[in-house]
Short mmCIF file of N, CA, C and O in Angstrom, two decimals:
data_model
loop_
_atom_site.label_atom_id
_atom_site.label_comp_id
_atom_site.label_asym_id
_atom_site.label_seq_id
_atom_site.Cartn_x
_atom_site.Cartn_y
_atom_site.Cartn_z
N UNK A 1 -55.68 53.27 109.46
CA UNK A 1 -55.20 52.18 108.67
C UNK A 1 -53.78 51.85 109.07
O UNK A 1 -52.92 52.71 109.10
N UNK A 2 -53.56 50.60 109.36
CA UNK A 2 -52.25 50.16 109.81
C UNK A 2 -51.48 49.60 108.62
O UNK A 2 -52.00 48.81 107.84
N UNK A 3 -50.19 50.04 108.47
CA UNK A 3 -49.35 49.57 107.37
C UNK A 3 -48.63 48.29 107.78
O UNK A 3 -48.15 48.16 108.89
N UNK A 4 -48.57 47.36 106.87
CA UNK A 4 -47.86 46.12 107.15
C UNK A 4 -46.36 46.36 106.99
O UNK A 4 -45.93 47.29 106.31
N UNK A 5 -45.53 45.52 107.59
CA UNK A 5 -44.07 45.68 107.46
C UNK A 5 -43.62 45.60 105.99
O UNK A 5 -42.67 46.27 105.60
N UNK A 6 -44.32 44.83 105.18
CA UNK A 6 -43.96 44.74 103.76
C UNK A 6 -44.19 46.07 103.06
O UNK A 6 -43.37 46.54 102.28
N UNK A 7 -45.31 46.73 103.35
CA UNK A 7 -45.62 48.04 102.75
C UNK A 7 -44.58 49.07 103.17
O UNK A 7 -44.12 49.87 102.34
N UNK A 8 -44.19 49.06 104.42
CA UNK A 8 -43.20 50.01 104.91
C UNK A 8 -41.85 49.74 104.24
O UNK A 8 -41.15 50.66 103.83
N UNK A 9 -41.49 48.48 104.08
CA UNK A 9 -40.23 48.12 103.43
C UNK A 9 -40.19 48.54 101.97
O UNK A 9 -39.20 49.05 101.48
N UNK A 10 -41.32 48.33 101.26
CA UNK A 10 -41.38 48.74 99.85
C UNK A 10 -41.29 50.25 99.72
O UNK A 10 -40.62 50.77 98.81
N UNK A 11 -41.95 50.96 100.62
CA UNK A 11 -41.89 52.41 100.57
C UNK A 11 -40.46 52.90 100.86
O UNK A 11 -39.96 53.81 100.20
N UNK A 12 -39.79 52.26 101.80
CA UNK A 12 -38.41 52.61 102.12
C UNK A 12 -37.48 52.36 100.94
O UNK A 12 -36.58 53.16 100.66
N UNK A 13 -37.69 51.27 100.25
CA UNK A 13 -36.88 50.97 99.06
C UNK A 13 -37.11 52.01 97.97
O UNK A 13 -36.18 52.45 97.30
N UNK A 14 -38.35 52.43 97.80
CA UNK A 14 -38.68 53.45 96.80
C UNK A 14 -37.99 54.77 97.13
O UNK A 14 -37.42 55.43 96.26
N UNK A 15 -38.01 55.16 98.39
CA UNK A 15 -37.36 56.40 98.81
C UNK A 15 -35.85 56.29 98.61
O UNK A 15 -35.20 57.23 98.15
N UNK A 16 -35.26 55.14 98.92
CA UNK A 16 -33.82 54.96 98.75
C UNK A 16 -33.42 55.02 97.28
O UNK A 16 -32.39 55.59 96.93
N UNK A 17 -34.24 54.46 96.41
CA UNK A 17 -33.94 54.49 94.98
C UNK A 17 -34.10 55.88 94.39
O UNK A 17 -33.49 56.20 93.37
N UNK A 18 -34.90 56.71 95.03
CA UNK A 18 -35.10 58.07 94.54
C UNK A 18 -34.12 59.01 95.22
O UNK A 18 -34.35 60.20 95.29
N UNK A 19 -32.98 58.50 95.67
CA UNK A 19 -31.97 59.29 96.36
C UNK A 19 -31.31 60.30 95.44
O UNK A 19 -31.72 60.49 94.29
N UNK A 20 -30.26 60.97 95.89
CA UNK A 20 -29.65 62.07 95.14
C UNK A 20 -29.03 61.65 93.80
O UNK A 20 -28.92 62.47 92.91
N UNK A 21 -28.63 60.40 93.65
CA UNK A 21 -28.02 60.00 92.38
C UNK A 21 -29.03 59.38 91.42
O UNK A 21 -28.66 58.90 90.37
N UNK A 22 -30.30 59.39 91.78
CA UNK A 22 -31.34 58.86 90.92
C UNK A 22 -32.38 59.95 90.66
O UNK A 22 -32.22 61.08 91.08
N UNK A 23 -33.43 59.60 89.96
CA UNK A 23 -34.48 60.56 89.67
C UNK A 23 -35.23 60.93 90.94
O UNK A 23 -35.66 60.06 91.68
N UNK A 24 -35.40 62.22 91.20
CA UNK A 24 -36.26 62.60 92.31
C UNK A 24 -37.71 62.27 91.93
O UNK A 24 -38.05 62.23 90.74
N UNK A 25 -38.53 62.03 92.90
CA UNK A 25 -39.92 61.68 92.62
C UNK A 25 -40.58 62.82 91.85
O UNK A 25 -40.66 63.94 92.34
N UNK A 26 -41.00 62.54 90.62
CA UNK A 26 -41.72 63.52 89.82
C UNK A 26 -40.85 64.60 89.21
O UNK A 26 -41.35 65.61 88.75
N UNK A 27 -39.53 64.44 89.17
CA UNK A 27 -38.67 65.49 88.66
C UNK A 27 -37.72 65.01 87.59
O UNK A 27 -37.77 63.87 87.14
N UNK A 28 -36.81 65.90 87.20
CA UNK A 28 -35.79 65.59 86.21
C UNK A 28 -34.58 64.98 86.91
O UNK A 28 -34.40 65.16 88.11
N UNK A 29 -33.75 64.26 86.17
CA UNK A 29 -32.52 63.78 86.77
C UNK A 29 -31.72 64.95 87.35
O UNK A 29 -31.78 66.06 86.83
N UNK A 30 -30.96 64.69 88.39
CA UNK A 30 -30.25 65.75 89.09
C UNK A 30 -29.33 66.51 88.15
O UNK A 30 -29.30 67.74 88.15
N UNK A 31 -28.56 65.81 87.31
CA UNK A 31 -27.60 66.49 86.44
C UNK A 31 -28.30 67.34 85.38
O UNK A 31 -27.80 68.38 85.00
N UNK A 32 -29.48 66.91 84.93
CA UNK A 32 -30.22 67.71 83.95
C UNK A 32 -30.67 69.00 84.60
O UNK A 32 -30.59 70.08 84.02
N UNK A 33 -31.13 68.90 85.82
CA UNK A 33 -31.55 70.10 86.53
C UNK A 33 -30.40 71.06 86.74
O UNK A 33 -30.53 72.27 86.55
N UNK A 34 -29.21 70.55 87.09
CA UNK A 34 -28.04 71.40 87.28
C UNK A 34 -27.60 72.01 85.96
O UNK A 34 -27.24 73.17 85.91
N UNK A 35 -27.61 71.22 84.89
CA UNK A 35 -27.20 71.74 83.59
C UNK A 35 -28.14 72.84 83.14
O UNK A 35 -27.72 73.85 82.61
N UNK A 36 -29.41 72.65 83.36
CA UNK A 36 -30.38 73.68 82.98
C UNK A 36 -30.15 74.94 83.79
O UNK A 36 -30.23 76.05 83.26
N UNK A 37 -29.85 74.79 85.06
CA UNK A 37 -29.60 75.96 85.90
C UNK A 37 -28.33 76.67 85.45
O UNK A 37 -28.28 77.89 85.41
N UNK A 38 -27.28 75.90 85.09
CA UNK A 38 -26.03 76.51 84.64
C UNK A 38 -26.23 77.27 83.34
O UNK A 38 -25.72 78.35 83.16
N UNK A 39 -26.96 76.69 82.41
CA UNK A 39 -27.16 77.31 81.10
C UNK A 39 -28.02 78.56 81.20
O UNK A 39 -27.82 79.51 80.47
N UNK A 40 -28.98 78.55 82.10
CA UNK A 40 -29.87 79.70 82.18
C UNK A 40 -29.15 80.92 82.73
O UNK A 40 -29.52 82.04 82.45
N UNK A 41 -28.07 80.71 83.49
CA UNK A 41 -27.34 81.83 84.06
C UNK A 41 -26.27 82.39 83.14
O UNK A 41 -25.69 83.43 83.43
N UNK A 42 -25.99 81.78 82.03
CA UNK A 42 -24.93 82.24 81.13
C UNK A 42 -25.43 83.37 80.25
O UNK A 42 -26.59 83.45 79.88
N UNK A 43 -24.50 84.22 79.88
CA UNK A 43 -24.78 85.28 78.94
C UNK A 43 -24.48 84.78 77.53
O UNK A 43 -23.61 83.96 77.33
N UNK A 44 -25.17 85.28 76.56
CA UNK A 44 -24.88 84.93 75.17
C UNK A 44 -25.79 83.89 74.57
O UNK A 44 -25.75 83.65 73.39
N UNK A 45 -26.59 83.23 75.33
CA UNK A 45 -27.57 82.30 74.79
C UNK A 45 -26.98 81.08 74.10
O UNK A 45 -27.37 80.76 72.99
N UNK A 46 -26.05 80.41 74.72
CA UNK A 46 -25.45 79.22 74.09
C UNK A 46 -26.07 77.95 74.63
O UNK A 46 -25.45 76.89 74.53
N UNK A 47 -27.24 78.02 75.18
CA UNK A 47 -27.87 76.83 75.75
C UNK A 47 -28.08 75.78 74.66
O UNK A 47 -28.53 76.08 73.56
N UNK A 48 -27.72 74.55 74.95
CA UNK A 48 -27.94 73.46 74.02
C UNK A 48 -26.76 73.17 73.11
O UNK A 48 -26.76 72.21 72.38
N UNK A 49 -25.73 74.01 73.11
CA UNK A 49 -24.58 73.80 72.24
C UNK A 49 -23.48 73.07 73.00
O UNK A 49 -23.21 73.35 74.15
N UNK A 50 -22.85 72.15 72.34
CA UNK A 50 -21.74 71.42 72.93
C UNK A 50 -20.50 72.32 72.93
O UNK A 50 -20.37 73.20 72.08
N UNK A 51 -19.58 72.12 73.87
CA UNK A 51 -18.36 72.93 73.87
C UNK A 51 -17.53 72.66 72.63
O UNK A 51 -17.55 71.57 72.08
N UNK A 52 -16.81 73.65 72.20
CA UNK A 52 -15.99 73.55 71.01
C UNK A 52 -14.77 72.68 71.26
O UNK A 52 -14.10 72.82 72.27
N UNK A 53 -14.49 71.77 70.34
CA UNK A 53 -13.33 70.89 70.43
C UNK A 53 -12.41 71.23 69.26
O UNK A 53 -12.87 71.33 68.12
N UNK A 54 -11.11 71.42 69.51
CA UNK A 54 -10.22 71.76 68.41
C UNK A 54 -10.14 70.62 67.39
O UNK A 54 -10.33 69.46 67.72
N UNK A 55 -9.85 70.99 66.17
CA UNK A 55 -9.72 70.01 65.09
C UNK A 55 -8.52 69.10 65.37
O UNK A 55 -7.53 69.52 65.95
N UNK A 56 -8.62 67.87 64.91
CA UNK A 56 -7.52 66.92 65.07
C UNK A 56 -6.37 67.34 64.17
O UNK A 56 -6.57 67.87 63.08
N UNK A 57 -5.17 67.10 64.63
CA UNK A 57 -3.98 67.49 63.89
C UNK A 57 -3.72 66.49 62.77
O UNK A 57 -3.98 65.29 62.91
N UNK A 58 -3.18 66.97 61.67
CA UNK A 58 -2.85 66.13 60.52
C UNK A 58 -1.71 65.19 60.91
O UNK A 58 -0.62 65.66 61.28
N UNK A 59 -1.93 63.87 60.86
CA UNK A 59 -0.88 62.93 61.28
C UNK A 59 0.40 63.04 60.45
O UNK A 59 1.50 62.90 60.98
N UNK A 60 0.26 63.34 59.17
CA UNK A 60 1.47 63.42 58.34
C UNK A 60 2.33 64.62 58.74
O UNK A 60 3.56 64.56 58.65
N UNK A 61 1.72 65.70 59.22
CA UNK A 61 2.48 66.85 59.68
C UNK A 61 3.26 66.50 60.94
O UNK A 61 4.42 66.90 61.11
N UNK A 62 2.65 65.72 61.82
CA UNK A 62 3.32 65.31 63.05
C UNK A 62 4.51 64.40 62.73
O UNK A 62 5.58 64.52 63.34
N UNK A 63 4.34 63.51 61.76
CA UNK A 63 5.43 62.60 61.37
C UNK A 63 6.56 63.41 60.74
O UNK A 63 7.74 63.17 61.02
N UNK A 64 6.21 64.39 59.92
CA UNK A 64 7.24 65.22 59.28
C UNK A 64 8.03 66.00 60.33
O UNK A 64 9.27 66.12 60.23
N UNK A 65 7.35 66.52 61.35
CA UNK A 65 8.05 67.23 62.41
C UNK A 65 8.97 66.30 63.19
O UNK A 65 10.08 66.67 63.55
N UNK A 66 8.52 65.09 63.42
CA UNK A 66 9.35 64.12 64.14
C UNK A 66 10.58 63.74 63.30
O UNK A 66 11.68 63.59 63.83
N UNK A 67 10.39 63.63 62.00
CA UNK A 67 11.52 63.32 61.11
C UNK A 67 12.54 64.45 61.15
O UNK A 67 13.75 64.22 61.26
N UNK A 68 12.06 65.69 61.08
CA UNK A 68 12.97 66.85 61.11
C UNK A 68 13.74 66.90 62.42
O UNK A 68 14.92 67.23 62.45
N UNK A 69 13.07 66.59 63.52
CA UNK A 69 13.74 66.59 64.82
C UNK A 69 14.83 65.51 64.87
O UNK A 69 15.94 65.76 65.36
N UNK A 70 14.54 64.34 64.33
CA UNK A 70 15.53 63.26 64.30
C UNK A 70 16.70 63.63 63.40
O UNK A 70 17.86 63.37 63.72
N UNK A 71 16.39 64.27 62.28
CA UNK A 71 17.43 64.67 61.34
C UNK A 71 18.32 65.76 61.96
O UNK A 71 19.54 65.73 61.81
N UNK A 72 17.72 66.70 62.68
CA UNK A 72 18.50 67.76 63.33
C UNK A 72 19.42 67.18 64.41
O UNK A 72 20.54 67.65 64.58
N UNK A 73 18.93 66.17 65.13
CA UNK A 73 19.78 65.53 66.14
C UNK A 73 20.97 64.86 65.47
O UNK A 73 22.07 64.89 66.00
N UNK A 74 20.71 64.26 64.33
CA UNK A 74 21.78 63.66 63.56
C UNK A 74 22.44 62.46 64.21
O UNK A 74 23.55 62.10 63.83
N UNK A 75 21.75 61.84 65.14
CA UNK A 75 22.33 60.66 65.79
C UNK A 75 21.70 59.40 65.24
O UNK A 75 20.57 59.40 64.74
N UNK A 76 22.45 58.33 65.36
CA UNK A 76 21.98 57.03 64.91
C UNK A 76 20.72 56.62 65.69
O UNK A 76 19.76 56.11 65.12
N UNK A 77 20.73 56.88 66.99
CA UNK A 77 19.60 56.49 67.85
C UNK A 77 18.32 57.22 67.45
O UNK A 77 17.25 56.63 67.42
N UNK A 78 18.43 58.52 67.15
CA UNK A 78 17.25 59.30 66.79
C UNK A 78 16.64 58.79 65.48
O UNK A 78 15.42 58.65 65.36
N UNK A 79 17.48 58.51 64.51
CA UNK A 79 16.98 58.01 63.22
C UNK A 79 16.39 56.60 63.36
O UNK A 79 15.35 56.29 62.77
N UNK A 80 17.05 55.75 64.15
CA UNK A 80 16.52 54.40 64.36
C UNK A 80 15.17 54.44 65.07
O UNK A 80 14.27 53.66 64.75
N UNK A 81 15.03 55.36 66.03
CA UNK A 81 13.76 55.50 66.73
C UNK A 81 12.66 55.95 65.77
O UNK A 81 11.55 55.43 65.78
N UNK A 82 12.99 56.90 64.89
CA UNK A 82 12.01 57.36 63.91
C UNK A 82 11.59 56.21 62.99
O UNK A 82 10.41 56.02 62.73
N UNK A 83 12.55 55.43 62.54
CA UNK A 83 12.24 54.30 61.64
C UNK A 83 11.39 53.27 62.37
O UNK A 83 10.45 52.70 61.80
N UNK A 84 11.69 53.03 63.64
CA UNK A 84 10.91 52.05 64.41
C UNK A 84 9.46 52.52 64.59
O UNK A 84 8.53 51.71 64.53
N UNK A 85 9.27 53.80 64.77
CA UNK A 85 7.91 54.33 64.97
C UNK A 85 7.13 54.45 63.67
O UNK A 85 5.92 54.29 63.66
N UNK A 86 7.82 54.80 62.58
CA UNK A 86 7.12 55.12 61.33
C UNK A 86 7.75 54.38 60.15
O UNK A 86 8.03 54.96 59.11
N UNK A 87 7.93 53.09 60.29
CA UNK A 87 8.60 52.29 59.27
C UNK A 87 7.90 52.27 57.92
O UNK A 87 8.55 52.11 56.89
N UNK A 88 6.59 52.47 57.89
CA UNK A 88 5.83 52.43 56.63
C UNK A 88 5.75 53.79 55.95
O UNK A 88 5.32 53.89 54.80
N UNK A 89 6.14 54.84 56.64
CA UNK A 89 6.03 56.19 56.08
C UNK A 89 7.13 56.42 55.05
O UNK A 89 8.24 55.89 55.18
N UNK A 90 6.84 57.20 54.00
CA UNK A 90 7.87 57.49 52.99
C UNK A 90 9.10 58.18 53.59
O UNK A 90 10.21 58.01 53.09
N UNK A 91 8.92 58.95 54.67
CA UNK A 91 10.07 59.60 55.29
C UNK A 91 11.00 58.60 55.97
O UNK A 91 12.18 58.90 56.20
N UNK A 92 10.50 57.42 56.28
CA UNK A 92 11.35 56.39 56.87
C UNK A 92 12.44 55.97 55.89
O UNK A 92 13.56 55.64 56.29
N UNK A 93 12.12 56.00 54.61
CA UNK A 93 13.12 55.66 53.59
C UNK A 93 14.24 56.70 53.59
O UNK A 93 15.42 56.37 53.48
N UNK A 94 13.88 57.98 53.72
CA UNK A 94 14.90 59.03 53.82
C UNK A 94 15.74 58.83 55.07
O UNK A 94 16.95 59.03 55.06
N UNK A 95 15.08 58.45 56.16
CA UNK A 95 15.82 58.23 57.41
C UNK A 95 16.78 57.06 57.26
O UNK A 95 17.91 57.10 57.77
N UNK A 96 16.38 56.02 56.55
CA UNK A 96 17.27 54.88 56.32
C UNK A 96 18.49 55.30 55.49
O UNK A 96 19.62 54.87 55.76
N UNK A 97 18.25 56.15 54.49
CA UNK A 97 19.35 56.65 53.67
C UNK A 97 20.32 57.46 54.51
O UNK A 97 21.54 57.30 54.40
N UNK A 98 19.80 58.34 55.35
CA UNK A 98 20.66 59.13 56.22
C UNK A 98 21.40 58.26 57.22
O UNK A 98 22.55 58.54 57.58
N UNK A 99 20.73 57.20 57.68
CA UNK A 99 21.37 56.28 58.62
C UNK A 99 22.56 55.58 57.96
O UNK A 99 23.62 55.41 58.58
N UNK A 100 22.43 55.22 56.68
CA UNK A 100 23.53 54.59 55.95
C UNK A 100 24.69 55.57 55.76
O UNK A 100 25.86 55.19 55.84
N UNK A 101 24.36 56.84 55.53
CA UNK A 101 25.42 57.85 55.37
C UNK A 101 26.14 58.10 56.68
O UNK A 101 27.34 58.39 56.66
N UNK A 102 25.45 57.98 57.80
CA UNK A 102 26.12 58.13 59.10
C UNK A 102 27.11 57.00 59.36
O UNK A 102 28.13 57.22 60.02
N UNK A 103 26.82 55.82 58.85
CA UNK A 103 27.67 54.66 59.09
C UNK A 103 29.00 54.79 58.35
O UNK A 103 29.98 54.15 58.71
N UNK A 104 29.04 55.61 57.32
CA UNK A 104 30.28 55.76 56.51
C UNK A 104 31.30 56.58 57.21
O UNK A 104 31.34 57.35 57.96
#
């Protein structure tokens, strides 16, 4: 049986689409296969679990630390920078008060 050029071209396109970054013919995606191989070699049986991500930090604690740093510097620039970054925060009012005392 002789193959027509169209049949050969379609077969070539199919092989190209099933390349290393796509699904192998009749198999799992390449990354799934690698992940399964990686998990099977680990000790402790953590297959299927996502890696642990640390909890997000409390934004108010970060603002309070920044306020304390600006207050320790005791400069007009540091307090103005804090007010510019956190103008709506209650600590910005304290920074404004300290800024007025520096002007005296």
